[in-house]
Amino acid sequence: MRRKLFLTSVVLCLTAAVSAEAQISQFPYKARVVEDGAYVRSGVVNGEPYYPTQRLAKDAVVTVLRHDPGGWYQIEPPEGSFSWVAEEYIRLTTSGHGEVAENSIVAFVGSEFGDETSVWQRLLRSGEEVTILGKKLVDTADGPKSMLKIVPPTREYRWIAGSAVVPVGDGVRQQHDSDPFRVPSNARRPSGSDPISVPDGDVPPIGHQDAAAVRPSPQLARLQQIRSQQQELREIDDRFRSMLLDEPSNWDLDEIESAYRNLQNETSHKPLAGQIDLRFPAIERYRRRHAEYVDFKRLTSQTEQRDAQLLASQYGLGGATAMSNTGDLTASDFDGERISLADATSPTSGIVSDSPAQPSLQPHPDANFLQLRSAEPIADSNTDLQLPSLNIPASSRYIGAGILQRSAASEGETQYVLATPSGRVLAHVAQKGDVDLESYVGQSVGLYGSRQYRSDLKSDFIEASGLEAVKIRR
């Protein structure tokens, strides 16, 4: 009796297997979309769908090639499907057509919801023909590339939820409806539903969104995040450059460093984090230069006070008024000219004394003193933004420095001038006592003595009581 029951069970199982095998055994077949806005997918692995490529209207007809686990149907690419291939690998033949120039060229599955290039199904062979639909600069993991939009090549497929379609033919539809694992053709379906839940980073349940709400694939989302962070890095670099064009007293290096560190903490892209690391040594260098500038201002403050007192005396201002303007009073307050030791340098040079162990002191900068490489990151090229430096001994009493030249003296003018390497006159110079200026003509010198502004010369006037040779660093 037991043996008889066992044989009966085996026969029933075999019959069920044969019945299941006979449900839909004819492929391919035509199927009609019964949901409005059903999604077509670029691929399915272990029942999990890849990014969507398009949406199909109700009553659209597709060609079903096979049934896959998870309720997905493999279909021929519907009308409107496309793929991407790098332009550099396609040789144009006729208008709108081309052929592959090399072997093993990737064709990416395209999507109407974004420039997706993370799924590919096959490699194109050399000589294979392609139909070109358009061209676009597409951002890929390897950077922006000129890509050709092409008709999907042969043996490239798409997938659709089995619940979204029913067979067109009566016979096939009856087989479909008799399969206990299929949704009957007359069943009511929610619009755009997928047969399984969608993981994080992909498309949320389709019945609760429209096409504009489709999120990019995790790969595209990460690429977009990286590009956004790279743009943020460029913006911080631009702020850094703009800051360096301002007076050092207005530099906020702490804010710039904080912005770089916040971005570095946010990114998980190691190459970008490495690029940010290169900015920190540059910030430290400019911190040292800022400190040198502060030292320079302190060392020159006494000279500025003397100049202010001389000018105040010359123009009849009281001593109290002159002293109250210390640090702000310059010749620009009188006739539009500015007195500044920054005039002792040119945009591409600094002045260095022959004396040993000299501290590097930063003059008051302006936009002409900066050599910016705006097309390069601040530190990516292993170069630094160059500011000229005025290097003089801490004990120096220089009141002017530059190249001593003879002047085309006319009545009332002196015989010598102090000029920048570019030829701009900084001050007229006369010797005092036994100082021999003639022996230093054409040389770079630092001058001692007194300095004041003379309205008849419309320039500074230096009465040199001493001088020494200095070197101009180019």
Short mmCIF file of C-alpha atoms in Angstrom, two decimals:
data_model
loop_
_atom_site.label_atom_id
_atom_site.label_comp_id
_atom_site.label_asym_id
_atom_site.label_seq_id
_atom_site.Cartn_x
_atom_site.Cartn_y
_atom_site.Cartn_z
CA MET A 1 0.00 0.00 0.00
CA ARG A 2 2.83 2.35 0.89
CA ARG A 3 4.56 1.55 -2.36
CA LYS A 4 1.39 2.37 -4.26
CA LEU A 5 1.08 5.74 -2.50
CA PHE A 6 4.71 6.52 -3.26
CA LEU A 7 4.29 5.77 -6.96
CA THR A 8 1.14 7.88 -7.05
CA SER A 9 3.05 10.80 -5.50
CA VAL A 10 5.83 10.48 -8.04
CA VAL A 11 3.36 10.45 -10.91
CA LEU A 12 1.63 13.55 -9.55
CA CYS A 13 4.93 15.39 -9.18
CA LEU A 14 5.98 14.50 -12.71
CA THR A 15 2.60 15.61 -14.01
CA ALA A 16 2.92 18.95 -12.18
CA ALA A 17 6.41 19.43 -13.54
CA VAL A 18 5.28 18.72 -17.08
CA SER A 19 2.31 21.05 -16.57
CA ALA A 20 4.54 23.83 -15.26
CA GLU A 21 6.96 23.30 -18.15
CA ALA A 22 4.07 23.58 -20.58
CA GLN A 23 2.82 26.91 -19.17
CA ILE A 24 4.74 29.22 -21.49
CA SER A 25 7.08 27.19 -23.63
CA GLN A 26 7.08 29.27 -26.80
CA PHE A 27 9.62 32.11 -26.82
CA PRO A 28 9.76 34.79 -27.99
CA TYR A 29 6.20 36.05 -27.74
CA LYS A 30 4.50 39.42 -27.91
CA ALA A 31 3.13 40.97 -24.73
CA ARG A 32 1.06 44.06 -24.08
CA VAL A 33 1.83 46.51 -21.27
CA VAL A 34 -1.17 46.71 -18.94
CA GLU A 35 0.21 49.34 -16.58
CA ASP A 36 0.64 52.99 -17.43
CA GLY A 37 4.25 54.01 -16.92
CA ALA A 38 5.79 50.58 -16.38
CA TYR A 39 9.55 50.78 -15.92
CA VAL A 40 12.03 49.07 -18.22
CA ARG A 41 15.26 48.03 -16.51
CA SER A 42 18.88 47.82 -17.65
CA GLY A 43 19.44 44.48 -15.96
CA VAL A 44 18.39 42.09 -13.21
CA VAL A 45 20.72 39.97 -11.04
CA ASN A 46 19.37 37.52 -8.47
CA GLY A 47 15.98 39.17 -8.71
CA GLU A 48 17.38 42.64 -7.99
CA PRO A 49 16.87 45.24 -10.76
CA TYR A 50 19.42 47.73 -12.05
CA TYR A 51 18.63 51.33 -12.96
CA PRO A 52 15.54 52.05 -15.12
CA THR A 53 16.05 53.08 -18.72
CA GLN A 54 12.58 54.29 -19.70
CA ARG A 55 8.84 54.10 -18.96
CA LEU A 56 6.31 52.47 -21.27
CA ALA A 57 2.78 53.67 -21.84
CA LYS A 58 -0.16 51.34 -21.35
CA ASP A 59 -0.87 49.09 -24.39
CA ALA A 60 2.73 49.30 -25.64
CA VAL A 61 3.85 45.97 -27.10
CA VAL A 62 7.13 44.30 -26.18
CA THR A 63 8.84 41.07 -27.25
CA VAL A 64 9.39 38.69 -24.33
CA LEU A 65 12.49 36.49 -24.66
CA ARG A 66 12.42 34.60 -21.35
CA HIS A 67 11.12 34.59 -17.80
CA ASP A 68 13.67 35.20 -15.05
CA PRO A 69 13.57 34.64 -11.25
CA GLY A 70 11.81 37.27 -9.19
CA GLY A 71 9.02 37.84 -11.71
CA TRP A 72 11.15 39.69 -14.31
CA TYR A 73 10.83 39.19 -18.07
CA GLN A 74 13.76 39.66 -20.43
CA ILE A 75 12.61 41.67 -23.46
CA GLU A 76 14.01 43.14 -26.64
CA PRO A 77 14.94 46.83 -26.17
CA PRO A 78 11.67 48.72 -26.74
CA GLU A 79 11.38 51.65 -29.11
CA GLY A 80 13.21 54.63 -27.64
CA SER A 81 15.99 52.51 -26.09
CA PHE A 82 19.59 53.57 -26.67
CA SER A 83 23.17 52.85 -25.62
CA TRP A 84 26.38 54.87 -25.20
CA VAL A 85 29.76 54.19 -26.82
CA ALA A 86 32.89 56.35 -26.69
CA GLU A 87 33.20 58.42 -29.88
CA GLU A 88 36.94 57.78 -30.13
CA TYR A 89 36.31 54.10 -30.93
CA ILE A 90 33.82 54.68 -33.76
CA ARG A 91 34.79 55.37 -37.36
CA LEU A 92 32.09 57.24 -39.27
CA THR A 93 31.04 55.59 -42.55
CA THR A 94 27.90 57.31 -43.77
CA SER A 95 25.54 59.87 -42.29
CA GLY A 96 24.19 58.43 -39.06
CA HIS A 97 26.24 55.25 -39.29
CA GLY A 98 29.65 54.08 -38.21
CA GLU A 99 31.71 51.02 -37.44
CA VAL A 100 33.71 49.98 -34.41
CA ALA A 101 37.42 50.68 -34.92
CA GLU A 102 38.79 48.31 -32.24
CA ASN A 103 37.93 45.08 -30.50
CA SER A 104 36.36 44.76 -27.04
CA ILE A 105 34.70 48.20 -26.92
CA VAL A 106 32.11 48.64 -24.15
CA ALA A 107 28.56 49.73 -25.01
CA PHE A 108 26.80 51.13 -21.93
CA VAL A 109 23.05 50.77 -21.47
CA GLY A 110 21.55 54.26 -21.72
CA SER A 111 18.77 55.72 -19.60
CA GLU A 112 16.37 58.60 -20.17
CA PHE A 113 16.61 59.40 -16.43
CA GLY A 114 20.28 60.43 -16.42
CA ASP A 115 23.67 59.81 -17.98
CA GLU A 116 24.01 56.31 -16.57
CA THR A 117 27.14 54.45 -17.67
CA SER A 118 27.56 51.77 -15.03
CA VAL A 119 25.81 48.81 -16.75
CA TRP A 120 27.02 47.10 -19.89
CA GLN A 121 26.07 43.72 -21.31
CA ARG A 122 28.48 43.05 -24.16
CA LEU A 123 31.64 44.17 -25.92
CA LEU A 124 31.56 45.41 -29.49
CA ARG A 125 33.82 43.83 -32.09
CA SER A 126 36.01 45.61 -34.60
CA GLY A 127 34.07 46.27 -37.80
CA GLU A 128 30.65 45.96 -36.14
CA GLU A 129 28.20 48.53 -37.50
CA VAL A 130 26.36 50.98 -35.25
CA THR A 131 23.49 53.39 -35.92
CA ILE A 132 24.21 56.82 -34.43
CA LEU A 133 21.38 58.79 -32.82
CA GLY A 134 23.36 61.70 -31.40
CA LYS A 135 26.42 62.83 -29.47
CA LYS A 136 26.93 64.19 -25.96
CA LEU A 137 29.67 64.94 -23.46
CA VAL A 138 28.95 62.43 -20.69
CA ASP A 139 30.53 62.44 -17.24
CA THR A 140 31.95 58.98 -16.56
CA ALA A 141 34.04 57.46 -13.78
CA ASP A 142 37.09 58.27 -15.94
CA GLY A 143 36.01 61.88 -16.42
CA PRO A 144 33.94 63.64 -19.12
CA LYS A 145 33.98 61.81 -22.45
CA SER A 146 32.46 62.48 -25.84
CA MET A 147 29.95 59.65 -26.24
CA LEU A 148 27.82 58.59 -29.20
CA LYS A 149 24.19 57.73 -28.55
CA ILE A 150 23.49 54.60 -30.61
CA VAL A 151 20.70 52.12 -31.29
CA PRO A 152 21.19 49.21 -28.84
CA PRO A 153 23.48 46.65 -30.48
CA THR A 154 22.32 43.09 -31.07
CA ARG A 155 22.25 40.80 -28.01
CA GLU A 156 21.68 43.71 -25.68
CA TYR A 157 18.44 43.32 -23.69
CA ARG A 158 16.11 44.99 -21.22
CA TRP A 159 13.86 43.71 -18.42
CA ILE A 160 10.31 44.49 -17.32
CA ALA A 161 8.18 43.32 -14.41
CA GLY A 162 6.12 40.28 -15.43
CA SER A 163 3.15 41.74 -13.59
CA ALA A 164 3.18 44.71 -15.95
CA VAL A 165 2.52 42.75 -19.16
CA VAL A 166 0.22 40.03 -20.51
CA PRO A 167 0.65 37.96 -23.68
CA VAL A 168 -1.04 39.28 -26.78
CA GLY A 169 -2.00 35.93 -28.33
CA ASP A 170 -5.05 34.11 -26.89
CA GLY A 171 -3.29 30.77 -26.62
CA VAL A 172 -0.24 32.12 -24.88
CA ARG A 173 -2.41 34.27 -22.62
CA GLN A 174 -4.42 31.23 -21.55
CA GLN A 175 -1.19 29.39 -20.71
CA HIS A 176 -0.02 32.47 -18.82
CA ASP A 177 -3.26 32.70 -16.80
CA SER A 178 -3.14 29.00 -15.89
CA ASP A 179 0.29 29.38 -14.33
CA PRO A 180 -0.20 29.73 -10.55
CA PHE A 181 2.95 31.88 -10.33
CA ARG A 182 1.69 34.52 -12.81
CA VAL A 183 -0.69 37.41 -12.25
CA PRO A 184 -3.86 36.72 -14.27
CA SER A 185 -4.29 38.93 -17.32
CA ASN A 186 -7.56 40.30 -15.99
CA ALA A 187 -6.17 41.17 -12.55
CA ARG A 188 -6.20 44.80 -11.45
CA ARG A 189 -2.69 46.18 -11.19
CA PRO A 190 -1.37 49.27 -9.37
CA SER A 191 0.16 51.69 -11.83
CA GLY A 192 3.88 51.19 -12.40
CA SER A 193 4.43 48.57 -9.66
CA ASP A 194 7.54 46.38 -9.58
CA PRO A 195 7.28 42.73 -8.49
CA ILE A 196 9.73 43.16 -5.60
CA SER A 197 10.80 45.84 -3.15
CA VAL A 198 13.57 48.09 -4.33
CA PRO A 199 16.80 48.44 -2.29
CA ASP A 200 18.13 51.73 -0.96
CA GLY A 201 19.84 53.88 -3.57
CA ASP A 202 17.55 52.63 -6.38
CA VAL A 203 14.04 53.65 -7.40
CA PRO A 204 11.39 53.76 -4.63
CA PRO A 205 8.09 51.88 -5.16
CA ILE A 206 6.99 53.09 -8.55
CA GLY A 207 3.33 53.56 -7.72
CA HIS A 208 4.36 56.41 -5.40
CA GLN A 209 6.44 58.55 -7.77
CA ASP A 210 6.61 60.02 -11.20
CA ALA A 211 9.45 59.89 -13.71
CA ALA A 212 11.02 63.11 -12.42
CA ALA A 213 11.47 61.51 -8.99
CA VAL A 214 13.60 58.59 -10.19
CA ARG A 215 16.82 58.57 -8.22
CA PRO A 216 20.10 57.84 -10.02
CA SER A 217 21.80 54.51 -9.60
CA PRO A 218 24.20 54.21 -6.64
CA GLN A 219 27.11 54.43 -9.09
CA LEU A 220 25.84 57.61 -10.74
CA ALA A 221 24.88 59.11 -7.38
CA ARG A 222 28.43 58.55 -6.11
CA LEU A 223 29.90 60.04 -9.29
CA GLN A 224 27.66 63.09 -8.94
CA GLN A 225 28.71 63.48 -5.30
CA ILE A 226 32.39 63.34 -6.27
CA ARG A 227 31.89 65.95 -9.00
CA SER A 228 30.02 68.20 -6.55
CA GLN A 229 32.84 67.91 -4.01
CA GLN A 230 35.45 68.62 -6.69
CA GLN A 231 33.52 71.78 -7.59
CA GLU A 232 33.44 72.75 -3.91
CA LEU A 233 37.22 72.29 -3.76
CA ARG A 234 37.64 74.61 -6.77
CA GLU A 235 35.46 77.22 -5.06
CA ILE A 236 37.55 77.08 -1.87
CA ASP A 237 40.70 77.40 -4.00
CA ASP A 238 39.23 80.51 -5.65
CA ARG A 239 38.46 82.02 -2.24
CA PHE A 240 42.03 81.27 -1.17
CA ARG A 241 43.45 83.06 -4.23
CA SER A 242 41.11 86.03 -3.79
CA MET A 243 42.10 86.31 -0.14
CA LEU A 244 45.79 86.43 -1.05
CA LEU A 245 45.08 89.39 -3.32
CA ASP A 246 43.93 91.34 -0.28
CA GLU A 247 46.15 92.86 2.40
CA PRO A 248 47.67 90.25 4.73
CA SER A 249 45.97 91.97 7.63
CA ASN A 250 42.66 90.78 6.13
CA TRP A 251 43.75 87.17 5.59
CA ASP A 252 41.61 84.56 7.37
CA LEU A 253 43.71 81.45 6.96
CA ASP A 254 41.85 79.66 9.77
CA GLU A 255 38.57 79.92 7.84
CA ILE A 256 40.18 78.59 4.66
CA GLU A 257 41.80 75.69 6.52
CA SER A 258 38.49 74.88 8.23
CA ALA A 259 36.70 74.78 4.84
CA TYR A 260 39.30 72.39 3.44
CA ARG A 261 39.13 70.11 6.48
CA ASN A 262 35.32 70.01 6.48
CA LEU A 263 35.33 68.99 2.82
CA GLN A 264 38.00 66.37 3.48
CA ASN A 265 35.92 64.88 6.31
CA GLU A 266 32.84 64.73 4.08
CA THR A 267 34.40 62.96 1.11
CA SER A 268 34.97 59.22 0.89
CA HIS A 269 36.81 59.61 -2.41
CA LYS A 270 40.45 59.02 -1.52
CA PRO A 271 41.99 60.82 -4.53
CA LEU A 272 40.03 63.95 -3.63
CA ALA A 273 41.03 63.68 0.04
CA GLY A 274 44.66 63.40 -1.13
CA GLN A 275 44.33 66.56 -3.22
CA ILE A 276 43.02 68.44 -0.19
CA ASP A 277 46.02 67.26 1.85
CA LEU A 278 48.26 69.19 -0.54
CA ARG A 279 46.59 72.48 0.44
CA PHE A 280 47.60 72.41 4.10
CA PRO A 281 51.37 72.94 3.59
CA ALA A 282 50.51 75.99 1.45
CA ILE A 283 48.36 77.39 4.27
CA GLU A 284 51.24 76.93 6.72
CA ARG A 285 53.61 78.74 4.36
CA TYR A 286 51.23 81.68 4.17
CA ARG A 287 50.88 81.69 7.94
CA ARG A 288 54.64 82.21 8.14
CA ARG A 289 54.44 84.94 5.52
CA HIS A 290 51.65 86.62 7.44
CA ALA A 291 53.85 86.59 10.54
CA GLU A 292 56.70 88.05 8.48
CA TYR A 293 54.38 90.78 7.25
CA VAL A 294 53.40 91.64 10.83
CA ASP A 295 57.09 91.83 11.74
CA PHE A 296 57.75 94.01 8.72
CA LYS A 297 54.99 96.43 9.68
CA ARG A 298 56.38 96.63 13.20
CA LEU A 299 59.94 97.30 11.98
CA THR A 300 58.81 99.99 9.53
CA SER A 301 56.38 101.76 11.83
CA GLN A 302 59.05 104.08 13.19
CA THR A 303 60.06 105.13 9.66
CA GLU A 304 56.43 105.83 8.81
CA GLN A 305 56.10 107.93 11.95
CA ARG A 306 59.12 109.99 10.95
CA ASP A 307 57.74 110.46 7.43
CA ALA A 308 54.39 111.53 8.86
CA GLN A 309 56.05 114.07 11.15
CA LEU A 310 58.12 115.49 8.28
CA LEU A 311 55.04 115.80 6.08
CA ALA A 312 53.02 117.34 8.89
CA SER A 313 55.78 119.83 9.54
CA GLN A 314 56.11 120.67 5.83
CA TYR A 315 52.39 121.32 5.43
CA GLY A 316 52.00 123.16 8.68
CA LEU A 317 50.19 120.49 10.66
CA GLY A 318 50.60 120.35 14.40
CA GLY A 319 52.64 117.64 15.99
CA ALA A 320 49.68 116.28 17.92
CA THR A 321 47.68 115.93 14.69
CA ALA A 322 50.55 114.17 12.94
CA MET A 323 51.04 111.73 15.78
CA SER A 324 47.31 110.98 15.98
CA ASN A 325 47.42 109.82 12.37
CA THR A 326 50.39 107.51 12.85
CA GLY A 327 49.91 104.39 10.78
CA ASP A 328 47.32 106.07 8.49
CA LEU A 329 48.97 109.34 7.41
CA THR A 330 50.73 109.03 4.03
CA ALA A 331 51.54 111.36 1.18
CA SER A 332 48.24 110.35 -0.43
CA ASP A 333 46.58 112.55 2.17
CA PHE A 334 48.24 115.56 0.50
CA ASP A 335 48.59 115.14 -3.25
CA GLY A 336 47.53 111.66 -4.32
CA GLU A 337 50.89 109.92 -4.02
CA ARG A 338 51.50 107.07 -1.59
CA ILE A 339 54.61 106.46 0.49
CA SER A 340 55.20 102.74 1.05
CA LEU A 341 58.27 100.60 1.50
CA ALA A 342 56.47 98.13 -0.77
CA ASP A 343 57.69 100.42 -3.59
CA ALA A 344 61.16 99.02 -2.98
CA THR A 345 60.18 95.81 -4.72
CA SER A 346 58.90 94.92 -8.15
CA PRO A 347 56.17 92.38 -8.88
CA THR A 348 58.77 89.71 -9.53
CA SER A 349 61.60 90.59 -7.17
CA GLY A 350 62.56 91.06 -3.56
CA ILE A 351 65.62 92.75 -2.04
CA VAL A 352 68.13 90.87 0.05
CA SER A 353 71.00 92.34 2.03
CA ASP A 354 74.45 90.76 1.97
CA SER A 355 74.32 90.51 5.77
CA PRO A 356 74.01 86.93 7.13
CA ALA A 357 71.13 85.50 9.18
CA GLN A 358 68.50 87.87 7.85
CA PRO A 359 64.82 87.32 8.64
CA SER A 360 62.41 87.16 5.65
CA LEU A 361 60.12 90.17 5.92
CA GLN A 362 56.93 90.62 3.87
CA PRO A 363 56.11 94.05 2.37
CA HIS A 364 52.63 95.42 2.01
CA PRO A 365 51.27 93.45 -1.01
CA ASP A 366 48.84 94.46 -3.69
CA ALA A 367 47.36 92.63 -6.67
CA ASN A 368 50.43 93.31 -8.84
CA PHE A 369 52.68 91.42 -6.45
CA LEU A 370 50.83 88.10 -6.85
CA GLN A 371 51.73 85.55 -9.49
CA LEU A 372 48.56 83.44 -9.70
CA ARG A 373 48.14 80.29 -11.71
CA SER A 374 44.35 80.46 -11.98
CA ALA A 375 44.10 77.34 -14.17
CA GLU A 376 45.83 75.17 -11.56
CA PRO A 377 44.89 74.10 -8.04
CA ILE A 378 46.82 75.96 -5.33
CA ALA A 379 48.99 73.02 -4.42
CA ASP A 380 48.24 70.29 -7.01
CA SER A 381 51.12 71.38 -9.22
CA ASN A 382 53.52 71.43 -6.26
CA THR A 383 53.95 75.16 -6.79
CA ASP A 384 53.17 78.00 -4.44
CA LEU A 385 51.52 81.34 -5.02
CA GLN A 386 54.48 83.71 -5.06
CA LEU A 387 54.61 86.85 -2.99
CA PRO A 388 57.76 89.00 -3.18
CA SER A 389 59.70 89.38 0.05
CA LEU A 390 61.76 92.32 1.25
CA ASN A 391 64.62 90.83 3.25
CA ILE A 392 66.52 93.37 5.37
CA PRO A 393 68.43 93.10 8.64
CA ALA A 394 66.32 93.50 11.75
CA SER A 395 68.61 96.34 12.86
CA SER A 396 68.50 98.11 9.48
CA ARG A 397 67.76 101.82 9.24
CA TYR A 398 67.04 101.77 5.48
CA ILE A 399 64.72 104.51 4.38
CA GLY A 400 64.70 103.34 0.78
CA ALA A 401 65.95 100.49 -1.39
CA GLY A 402 66.15 99.93 -5.14
CA ILE A 403 68.43 100.52 -8.12
CA LEU A 404 70.42 103.79 -8.09
CA GLN A 405 70.29 105.57 -11.45
CA ARG A 406 71.40 108.94 -12.83
CA SER A 407 68.54 111.30 -13.60
CA ALA A 408 68.09 113.65 -16.55
CA ALA A 409 68.43 116.48 -14.08
CA SER A 410 66.80 119.78 -14.84
CA GLU A 411 66.82 122.90 -12.70
CA GLY A 412 65.73 122.08 -9.19
CA GLU A 413 66.11 118.30 -9.58
CA THR A 414 68.75 116.09 -8.06
CA GLN A 415 71.25 114.11 -10.07
CA TYR A 416 70.23 110.62 -8.92
CA VAL A 417 67.02 108.61 -8.52
CA LEU A 418 66.11 105.36 -6.79
CA ALA A 419 64.11 103.10 -9.13
CA THR A 420 62.53 99.67 -9.29
CA PRO A 421 63.98 97.03 -11.67
CA SER A 422 61.18 97.94 -14.08
CA GLY A 423 62.33 101.59 -14.12
CA ARG A 424 59.63 103.21 -11.98
CA VAL A 425 61.08 106.09 -9.94
CA LEU A 426 60.69 105.63 -6.20
CA ALA A 427 62.52 108.74 -4.98
CA HIS A 428 65.04 111.41 -5.97
CA VAL A 429 68.35 111.06 -4.16
CA ALA A 430 71.02 113.55 -3.11
CA GLN A 431 74.20 112.72 -1.23
CA LYS A 432 75.11 114.14 2.14
CA GLY A 433 78.64 114.49 3.39
CA ASP A 434 81.24 112.26 1.76
CA VAL A 435 78.81 109.65 0.46
CA ASP A 436 79.86 108.57 -3.07
CA LEU A 437 76.65 107.83 -4.98
CA GLU A 438 78.36 107.78 -8.38
CA SER A 439 80.22 104.58 -7.54
CA TYR A 440 76.90 102.76 -7.04
CA VAL A 441 75.08 103.86 -10.21
CA GLY A 442 73.30 100.89 -11.77
CA GLN A 443 73.57 98.85 -8.57
CA SER A 444 70.95 97.76 -6.05
CA VAL A 445 71.40 99.69 -2.83
CA GLY A 446 69.82 100.31 0.54
CA LEU A 447 69.95 103.95 1.66
CA TYR A 448 70.31 105.59 5.07
CA GLY A 449 69.47 109.17 5.84
CA SER A 450 66.29 111.26 5.76
CA ARG A 451 63.26 111.00 3.50
CA GLN A 452 60.41 113.39 2.81
CA TYR A 453 57.94 114.27 0.10
CA ARG A 454 58.75 117.32 -2.09
CA SER A 455 55.93 118.94 -3.99
CA ASP A 456 58.34 120.59 -6.48
CA LEU A 457 59.60 117.14 -7.48
CA LYS A 458 56.20 115.51 -7.02
CA SER A 459 58.12 112.63 -5.54
CA ASP A 460 59.90 111.50 -2.41
CA PHE A 461 63.32 113.05 -1.75
CA ILE A 462 66.07 111.13 0.05
CA GLU A 463 69.17 112.80 1.46
CA ALA A 464 71.52 109.83 1.70
CA SER A 465 74.01 109.85 4.55
CA GLY A 466 75.06 106.27 3.86
CA LEU A 467 74.30 103.26 1.69
CA GLU A 468 75.22 99.67 1.11
CA ALA A 469 74.83 97.20 -1.74
CA VAL A 470 71.93 94.77 -1.61
CA LYS A 471 70.87 91.95 -3.91
CA ILE A 472 67.63 91.79 -5.82
CA ARG A 473 66.22 88.27 -5.82
CA ARG A 474 64.45 87.56 -9.09
#
